[in-house]
mmCIF file of C-alpha atoms in Angstrom:
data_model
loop_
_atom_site.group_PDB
_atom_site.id
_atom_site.type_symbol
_atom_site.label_atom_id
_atom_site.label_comp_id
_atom_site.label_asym_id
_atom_site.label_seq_id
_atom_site.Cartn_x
_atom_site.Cartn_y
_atom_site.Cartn_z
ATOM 1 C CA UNK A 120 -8.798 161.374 76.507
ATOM 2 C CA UNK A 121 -10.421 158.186 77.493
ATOM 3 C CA UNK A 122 -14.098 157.237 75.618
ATOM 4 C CA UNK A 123 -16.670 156.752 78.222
ATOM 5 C CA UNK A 124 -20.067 154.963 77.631
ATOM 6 C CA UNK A 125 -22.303 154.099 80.309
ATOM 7 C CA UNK A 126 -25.805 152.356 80.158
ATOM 8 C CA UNK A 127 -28.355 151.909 82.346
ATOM 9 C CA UNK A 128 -28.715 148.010 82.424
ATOM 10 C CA UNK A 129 -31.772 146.119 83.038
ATOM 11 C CA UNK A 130 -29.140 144.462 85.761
ATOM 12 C CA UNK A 131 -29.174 148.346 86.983
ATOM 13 C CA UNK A 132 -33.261 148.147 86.987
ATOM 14 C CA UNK A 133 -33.470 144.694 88.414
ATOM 15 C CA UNK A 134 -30.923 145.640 91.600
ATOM 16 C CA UNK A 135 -32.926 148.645 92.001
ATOM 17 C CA UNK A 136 -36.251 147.145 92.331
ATOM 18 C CA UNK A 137 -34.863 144.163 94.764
ATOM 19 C CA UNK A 138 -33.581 147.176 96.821
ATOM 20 C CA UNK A 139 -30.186 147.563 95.656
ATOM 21 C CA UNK A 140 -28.423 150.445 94.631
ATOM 22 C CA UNK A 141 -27.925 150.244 90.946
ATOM 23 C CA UNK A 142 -24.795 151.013 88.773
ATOM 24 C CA UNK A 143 -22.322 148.437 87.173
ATOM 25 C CA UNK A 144 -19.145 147.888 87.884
ATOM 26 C CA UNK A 145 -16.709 149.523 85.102
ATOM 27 C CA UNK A 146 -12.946 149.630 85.203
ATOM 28 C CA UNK A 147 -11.445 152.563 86.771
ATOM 29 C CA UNK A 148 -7.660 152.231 86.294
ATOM 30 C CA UNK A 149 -5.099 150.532 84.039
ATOM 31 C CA UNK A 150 -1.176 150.799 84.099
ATOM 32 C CA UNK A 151 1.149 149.048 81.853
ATOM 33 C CA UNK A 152 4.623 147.783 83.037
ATOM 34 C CA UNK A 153 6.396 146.006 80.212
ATOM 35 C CA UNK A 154 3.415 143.336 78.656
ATOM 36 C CA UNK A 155 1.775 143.455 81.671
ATOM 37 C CA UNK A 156 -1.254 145.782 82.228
ATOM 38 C CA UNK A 157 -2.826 146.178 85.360
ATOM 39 C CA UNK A 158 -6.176 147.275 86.247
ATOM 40 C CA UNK A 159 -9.032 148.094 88.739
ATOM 41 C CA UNK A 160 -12.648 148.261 88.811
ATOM 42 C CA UNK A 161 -15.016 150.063 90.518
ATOM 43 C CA UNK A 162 -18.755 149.964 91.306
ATOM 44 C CA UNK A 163 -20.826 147.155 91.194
ATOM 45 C CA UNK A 164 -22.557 145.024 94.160
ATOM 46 C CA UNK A 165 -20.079 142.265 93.814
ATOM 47 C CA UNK A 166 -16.444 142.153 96.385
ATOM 48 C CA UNK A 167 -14.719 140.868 93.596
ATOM 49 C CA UNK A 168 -14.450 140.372 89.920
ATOM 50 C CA UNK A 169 -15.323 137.035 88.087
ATOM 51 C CA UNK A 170 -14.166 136.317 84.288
ATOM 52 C CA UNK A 171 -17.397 133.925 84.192
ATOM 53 C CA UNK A 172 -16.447 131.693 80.958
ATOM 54 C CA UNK A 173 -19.386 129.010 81.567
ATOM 55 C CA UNK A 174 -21.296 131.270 79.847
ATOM 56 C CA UNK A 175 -21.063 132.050 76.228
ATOM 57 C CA UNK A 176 -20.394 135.822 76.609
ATOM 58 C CA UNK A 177 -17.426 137.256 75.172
ATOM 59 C CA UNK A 178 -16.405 133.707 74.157
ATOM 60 C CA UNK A 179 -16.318 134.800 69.852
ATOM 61 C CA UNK A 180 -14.684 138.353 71.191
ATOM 62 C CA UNK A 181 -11.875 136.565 72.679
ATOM 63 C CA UNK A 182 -10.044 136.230 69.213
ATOM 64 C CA UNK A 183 -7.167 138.421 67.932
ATOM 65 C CA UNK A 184 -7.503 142.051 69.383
ATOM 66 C CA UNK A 185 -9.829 140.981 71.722
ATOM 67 C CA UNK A 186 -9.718 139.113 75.035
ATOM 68 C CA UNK A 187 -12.518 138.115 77.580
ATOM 69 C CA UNK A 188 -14.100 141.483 76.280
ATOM 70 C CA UNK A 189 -10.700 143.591 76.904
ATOM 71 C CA UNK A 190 -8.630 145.376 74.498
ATOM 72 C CA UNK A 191 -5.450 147.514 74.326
ATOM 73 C CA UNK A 192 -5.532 150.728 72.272
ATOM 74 C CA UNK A 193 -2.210 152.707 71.080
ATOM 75 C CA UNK A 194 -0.780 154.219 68.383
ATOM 76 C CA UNK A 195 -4.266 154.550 66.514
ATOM 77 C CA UNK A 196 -4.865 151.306 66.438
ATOM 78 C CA UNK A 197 -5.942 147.806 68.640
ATOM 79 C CA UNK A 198 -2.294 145.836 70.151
ATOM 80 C CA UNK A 199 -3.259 142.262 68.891
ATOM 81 C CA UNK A 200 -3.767 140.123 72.077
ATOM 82 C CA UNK A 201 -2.779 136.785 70.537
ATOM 83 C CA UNK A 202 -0.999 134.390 73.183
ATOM 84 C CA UNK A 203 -1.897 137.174 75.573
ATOM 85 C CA UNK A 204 -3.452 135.778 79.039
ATOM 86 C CA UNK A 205 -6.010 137.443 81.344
ATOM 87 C CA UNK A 206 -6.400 136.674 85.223
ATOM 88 C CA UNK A 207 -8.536 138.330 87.787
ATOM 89 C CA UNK A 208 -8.360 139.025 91.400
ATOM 90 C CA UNK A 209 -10.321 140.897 93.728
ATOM 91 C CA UNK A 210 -11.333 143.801 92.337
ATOM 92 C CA UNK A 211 -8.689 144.448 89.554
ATOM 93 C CA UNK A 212 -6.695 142.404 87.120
ATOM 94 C CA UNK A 213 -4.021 141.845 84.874
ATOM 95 C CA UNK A 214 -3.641 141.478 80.709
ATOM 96 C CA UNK A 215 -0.538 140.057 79.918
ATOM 97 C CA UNK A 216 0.448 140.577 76.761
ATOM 98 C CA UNK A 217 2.763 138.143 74.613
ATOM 99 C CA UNK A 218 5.446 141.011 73.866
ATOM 100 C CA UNK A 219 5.799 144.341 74.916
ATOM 101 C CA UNK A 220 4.932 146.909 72.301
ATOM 102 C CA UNK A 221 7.165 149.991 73.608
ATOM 103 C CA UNK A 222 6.670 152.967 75.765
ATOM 104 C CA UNK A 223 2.824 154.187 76.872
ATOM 105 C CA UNK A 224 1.574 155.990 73.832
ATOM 106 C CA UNK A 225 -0.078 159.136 74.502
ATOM 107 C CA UNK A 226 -3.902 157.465 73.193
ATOM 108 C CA UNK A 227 -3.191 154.344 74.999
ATOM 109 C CA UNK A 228 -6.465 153.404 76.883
ATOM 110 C CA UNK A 229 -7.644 149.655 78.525
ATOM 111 C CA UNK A 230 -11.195 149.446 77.020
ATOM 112 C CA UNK A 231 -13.626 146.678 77.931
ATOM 113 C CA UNK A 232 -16.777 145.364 75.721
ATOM 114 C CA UNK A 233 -16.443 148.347 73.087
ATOM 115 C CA UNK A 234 -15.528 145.745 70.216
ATOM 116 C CA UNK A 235 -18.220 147.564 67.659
ATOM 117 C CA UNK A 236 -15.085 149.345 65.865
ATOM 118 C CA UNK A 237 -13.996 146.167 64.588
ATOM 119 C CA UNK A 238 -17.272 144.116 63.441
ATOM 120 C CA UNK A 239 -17.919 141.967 66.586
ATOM 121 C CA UNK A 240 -20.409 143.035 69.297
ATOM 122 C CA UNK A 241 -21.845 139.918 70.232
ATOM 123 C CA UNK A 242 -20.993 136.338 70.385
ATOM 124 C CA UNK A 243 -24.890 135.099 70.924
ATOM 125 C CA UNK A 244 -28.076 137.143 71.362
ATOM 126 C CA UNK A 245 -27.683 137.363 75.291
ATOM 127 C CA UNK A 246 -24.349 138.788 74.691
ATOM 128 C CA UNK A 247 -24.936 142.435 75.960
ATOM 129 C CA UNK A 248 -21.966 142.792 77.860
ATOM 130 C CA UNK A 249 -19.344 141.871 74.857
ATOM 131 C CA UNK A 250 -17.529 140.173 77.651
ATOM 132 C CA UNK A 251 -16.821 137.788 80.387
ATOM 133 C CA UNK A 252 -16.006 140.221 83.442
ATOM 134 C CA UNK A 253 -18.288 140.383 86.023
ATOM 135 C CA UNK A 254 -18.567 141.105 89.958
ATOM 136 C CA UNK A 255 -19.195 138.162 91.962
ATOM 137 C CA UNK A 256 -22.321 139.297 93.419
ATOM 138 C CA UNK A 257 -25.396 137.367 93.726
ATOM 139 C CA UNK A 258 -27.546 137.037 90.145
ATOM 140 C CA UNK A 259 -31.134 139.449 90.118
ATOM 141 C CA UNK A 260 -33.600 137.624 89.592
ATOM 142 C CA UNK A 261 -35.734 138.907 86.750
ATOM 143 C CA UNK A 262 -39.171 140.624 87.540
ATOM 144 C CA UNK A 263 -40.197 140.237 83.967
ATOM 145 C CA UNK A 264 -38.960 137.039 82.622
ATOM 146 C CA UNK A 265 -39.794 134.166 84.500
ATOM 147 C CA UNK A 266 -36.431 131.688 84.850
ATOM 148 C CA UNK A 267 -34.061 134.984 84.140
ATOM 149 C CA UNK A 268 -31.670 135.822 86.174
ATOM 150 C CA UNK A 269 -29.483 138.973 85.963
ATOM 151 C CA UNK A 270 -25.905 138.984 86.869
ATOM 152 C CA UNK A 271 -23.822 142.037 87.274
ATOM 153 C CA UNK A 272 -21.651 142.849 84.120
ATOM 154 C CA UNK A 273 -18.849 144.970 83.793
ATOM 155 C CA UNK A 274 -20.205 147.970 81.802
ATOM 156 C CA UNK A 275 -18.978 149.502 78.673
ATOM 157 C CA UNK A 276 -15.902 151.568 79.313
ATOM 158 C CA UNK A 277 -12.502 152.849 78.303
ATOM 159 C CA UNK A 278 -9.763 154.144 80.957
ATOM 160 C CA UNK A 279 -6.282 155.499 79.809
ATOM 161 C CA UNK A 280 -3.281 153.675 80.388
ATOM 162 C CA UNK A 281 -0.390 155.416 82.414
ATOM 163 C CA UNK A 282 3.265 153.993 83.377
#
């Protein structure tokens, strides 16, 4: 089955105190064709999803298994994602990988910003997210630090990958 890890966000606190309803936006599907993967998210304030690369986060986790805070999982192991390319759209995606690696394995899952199994969980300190996905909703702005803005980050989740 799929890992699932959720955590309340201070993104989750900050909506809720400006009146929102809180809970991030986490993927929900993910089907493979060939290379390509396809997937969905759901939750979130946002209409649509944003891979938000003027920011630093996720930048050092898009490297080898890793990209934009994705990553592919079969046969025990991480599908390296070099030459692979990532594109958004409304709310849902595609991963297109540079070769496809066979039939859907039975532990094939799509997981986003879980890159602690293979040493990198941050690119800078502000990093929480281990990604770049993120709804396009309007930032939070902080009720704590002044200047701070909170923006609404896909959380930390795996889905399984079906045909």
């Amino acid at each position: 089955g799929a890992f699932v890890y959720y955590v309340l966000s201070g993104n989750d606190l900050a909506t809720a105190l400006a009146g929102g309803t809180p809970g991030r936006p986490r993927l929900a599907t993910a089907s493979r064709s060939g290379a390509v993967v396809t997937f969905t998210v759901t939750g979130g304030q946002g209409t649509a999803l944003v891979r938000d690369e003027s920011v630093s986060h996720g930048a050092s986790l898009s490297v080898g298994t890793s990209l934009g805070g994705l990553e592919l999982y079969r046969n025990g192991a991480l599908v390296d994602l070099t030459g692979a390319t990532l594109a958004v759209s409304g709310l849902g995606g595609t991963l297109t990988l540079a070769s496809d690696p066979g039939g859907i394995a039975g532990d094939e899952e799509l997981r986003y910003a879980l890159q602690t199994h293979n040493g990198q969980t941050s690119s800078d300190p502000n990093a929480l997210p281990g990604g770049q996905l993120r709804s396009d909703a309007p930032a939070v702005p902080s009720g704590l630090v002044a200047g701070f803005d909170h923006l609404d980050w896909l959380a930390r989740y795996a889905v399984p990958v079906t045909a």
